[in-house]
mmCIF file of C-alpha atoms in Angstrom:
data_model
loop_
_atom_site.group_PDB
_atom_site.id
_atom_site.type_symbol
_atom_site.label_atom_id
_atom_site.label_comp_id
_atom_site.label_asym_id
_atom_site.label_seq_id
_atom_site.Cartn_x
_atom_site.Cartn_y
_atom_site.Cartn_z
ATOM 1 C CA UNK A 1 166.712 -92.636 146.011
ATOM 2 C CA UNK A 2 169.517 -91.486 148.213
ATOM 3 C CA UNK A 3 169.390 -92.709 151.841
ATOM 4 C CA UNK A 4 166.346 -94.993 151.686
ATOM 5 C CA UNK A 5 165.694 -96.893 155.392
ATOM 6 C CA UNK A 6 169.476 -95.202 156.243
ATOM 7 C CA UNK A 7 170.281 -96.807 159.237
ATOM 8 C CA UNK A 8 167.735 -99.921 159.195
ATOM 9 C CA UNK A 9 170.272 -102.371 158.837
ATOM 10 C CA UNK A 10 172.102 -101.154 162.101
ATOM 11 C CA UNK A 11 169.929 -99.444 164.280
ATOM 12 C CA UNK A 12 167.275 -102.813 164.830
ATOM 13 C CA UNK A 13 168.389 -104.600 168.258
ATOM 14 C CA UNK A 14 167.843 -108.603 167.486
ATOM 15 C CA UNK A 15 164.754 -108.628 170.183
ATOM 16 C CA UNK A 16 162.566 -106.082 167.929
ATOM 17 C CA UNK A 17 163.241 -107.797 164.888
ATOM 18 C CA UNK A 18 160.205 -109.585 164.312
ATOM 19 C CA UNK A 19 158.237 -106.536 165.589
ATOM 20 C CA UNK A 20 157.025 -104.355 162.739
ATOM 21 C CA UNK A 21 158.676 -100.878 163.199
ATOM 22 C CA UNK A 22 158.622 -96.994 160.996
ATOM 23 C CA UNK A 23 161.034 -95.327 160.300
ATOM 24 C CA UNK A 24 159.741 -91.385 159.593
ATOM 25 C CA UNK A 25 162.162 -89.588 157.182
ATOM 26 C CA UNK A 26 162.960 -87.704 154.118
ATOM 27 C CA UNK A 27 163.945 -88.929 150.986
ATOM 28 C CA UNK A 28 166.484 -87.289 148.740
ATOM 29 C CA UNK A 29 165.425 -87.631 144.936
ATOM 30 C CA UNK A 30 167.650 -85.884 142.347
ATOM 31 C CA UNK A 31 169.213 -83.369 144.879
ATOM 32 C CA UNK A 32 165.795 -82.257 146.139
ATOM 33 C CA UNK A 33 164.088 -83.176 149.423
ATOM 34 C CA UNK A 34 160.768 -84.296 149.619
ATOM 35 C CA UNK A 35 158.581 -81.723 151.071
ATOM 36 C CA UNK A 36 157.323 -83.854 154.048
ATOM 37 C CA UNK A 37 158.538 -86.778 156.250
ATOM 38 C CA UNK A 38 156.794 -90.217 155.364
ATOM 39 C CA UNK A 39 157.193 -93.317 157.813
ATOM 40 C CA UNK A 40 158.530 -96.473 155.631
ATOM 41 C CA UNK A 41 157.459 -99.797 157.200
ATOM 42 C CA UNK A 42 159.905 -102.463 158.138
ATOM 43 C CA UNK A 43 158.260 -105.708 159.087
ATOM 44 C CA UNK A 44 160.427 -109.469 158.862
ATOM 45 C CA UNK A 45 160.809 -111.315 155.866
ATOM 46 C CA UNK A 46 158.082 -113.919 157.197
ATOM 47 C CA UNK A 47 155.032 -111.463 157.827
ATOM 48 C CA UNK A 48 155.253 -110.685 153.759
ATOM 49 C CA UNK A 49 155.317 -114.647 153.194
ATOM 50 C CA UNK A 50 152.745 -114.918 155.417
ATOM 51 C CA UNK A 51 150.276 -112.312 154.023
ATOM 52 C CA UNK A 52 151.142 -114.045 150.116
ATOM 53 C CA UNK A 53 149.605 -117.285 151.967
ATOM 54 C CA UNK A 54 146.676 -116.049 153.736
ATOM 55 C CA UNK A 55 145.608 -114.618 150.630
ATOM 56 C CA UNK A 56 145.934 -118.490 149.066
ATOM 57 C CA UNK A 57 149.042 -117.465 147.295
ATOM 58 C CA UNK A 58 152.759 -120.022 147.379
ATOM 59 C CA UNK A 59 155.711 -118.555 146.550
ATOM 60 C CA UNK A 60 157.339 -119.581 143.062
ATOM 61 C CA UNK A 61 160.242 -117.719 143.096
ATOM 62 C CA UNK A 62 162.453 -115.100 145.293
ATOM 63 C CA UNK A 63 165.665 -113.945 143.512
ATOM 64 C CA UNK A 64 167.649 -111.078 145.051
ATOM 65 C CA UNK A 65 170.175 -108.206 142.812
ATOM 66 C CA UNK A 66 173.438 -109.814 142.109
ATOM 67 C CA UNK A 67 176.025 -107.113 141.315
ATOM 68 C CA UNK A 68 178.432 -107.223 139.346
ATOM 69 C CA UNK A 69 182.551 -107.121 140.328
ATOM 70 C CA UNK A 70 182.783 -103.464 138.419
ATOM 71 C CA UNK A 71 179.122 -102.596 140.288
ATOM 72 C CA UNK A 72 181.156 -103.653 143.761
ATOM 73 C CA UNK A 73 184.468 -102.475 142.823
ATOM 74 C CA UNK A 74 183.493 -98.853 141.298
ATOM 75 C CA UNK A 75 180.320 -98.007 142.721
ATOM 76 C CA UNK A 76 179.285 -96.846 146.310
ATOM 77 C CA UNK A 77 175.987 -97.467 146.084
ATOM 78 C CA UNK A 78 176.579 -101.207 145.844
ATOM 79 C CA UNK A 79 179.725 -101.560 148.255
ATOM 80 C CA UNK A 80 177.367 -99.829 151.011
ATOM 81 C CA UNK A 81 173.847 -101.346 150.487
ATOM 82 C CA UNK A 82 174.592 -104.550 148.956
ATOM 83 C CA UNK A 83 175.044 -106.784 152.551
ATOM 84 C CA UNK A 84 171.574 -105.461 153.225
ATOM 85 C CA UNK A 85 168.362 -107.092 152.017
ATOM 86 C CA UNK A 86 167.252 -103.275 150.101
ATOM 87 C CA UNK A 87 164.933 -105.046 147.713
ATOM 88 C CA UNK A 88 163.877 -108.674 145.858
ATOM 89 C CA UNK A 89 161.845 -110.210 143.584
ATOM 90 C CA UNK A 90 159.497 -112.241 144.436
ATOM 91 C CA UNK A 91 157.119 -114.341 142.532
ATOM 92 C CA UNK A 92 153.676 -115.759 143.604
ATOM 93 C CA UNK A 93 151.148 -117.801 141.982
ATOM 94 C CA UNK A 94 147.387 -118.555 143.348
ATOM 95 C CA UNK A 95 146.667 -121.770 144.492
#
């Protein structure tokens, strides 16, 4: 997906961090544009910890992409999006 959360990274003053905040937009998929705006939630790293443990889960695991020096040096998708968090893993395991 082209342009997913553009803008998140930089656009998120330090006092609303912790606030959970949509962003409406479009996504671009394969050159086409998706027929009609959806809001993708951006809440702080804690609130999805926090739901894992209310629901008597513990976190196991969290790994996050590590790209490689070709990925950096010859793509633009990586050089632009890697110093944002854009996705983990995360394991959890019930109590």
């Amino acid at each position: 997906m082209e342009n997913a959360e553009q803008g998140a990274a930089s656009s998120v003053p330090a006092s609303r961090y912790f606030t959970s905040r949509g962003i409406d937009q479009r996504f671009m998929v394969d050159g086409l544009e998706s027929p009609s705006m959806i809001t993708s939630w951006l809440r702080p790293l804690e609130y999805y910890a926090g739901t894992l443990r209310d629901a008597g889960f513990v976190i196991a695991d969290l790994r996050e992409p590590h790209p490689t020096e070709e990925q950096m040096r010859e793509d633009p998708w990586w050089r632009k999006g890697f110093p944002t968090a854009m996705f983990m893993l995360l394991i959890a395991e019930r109590r």
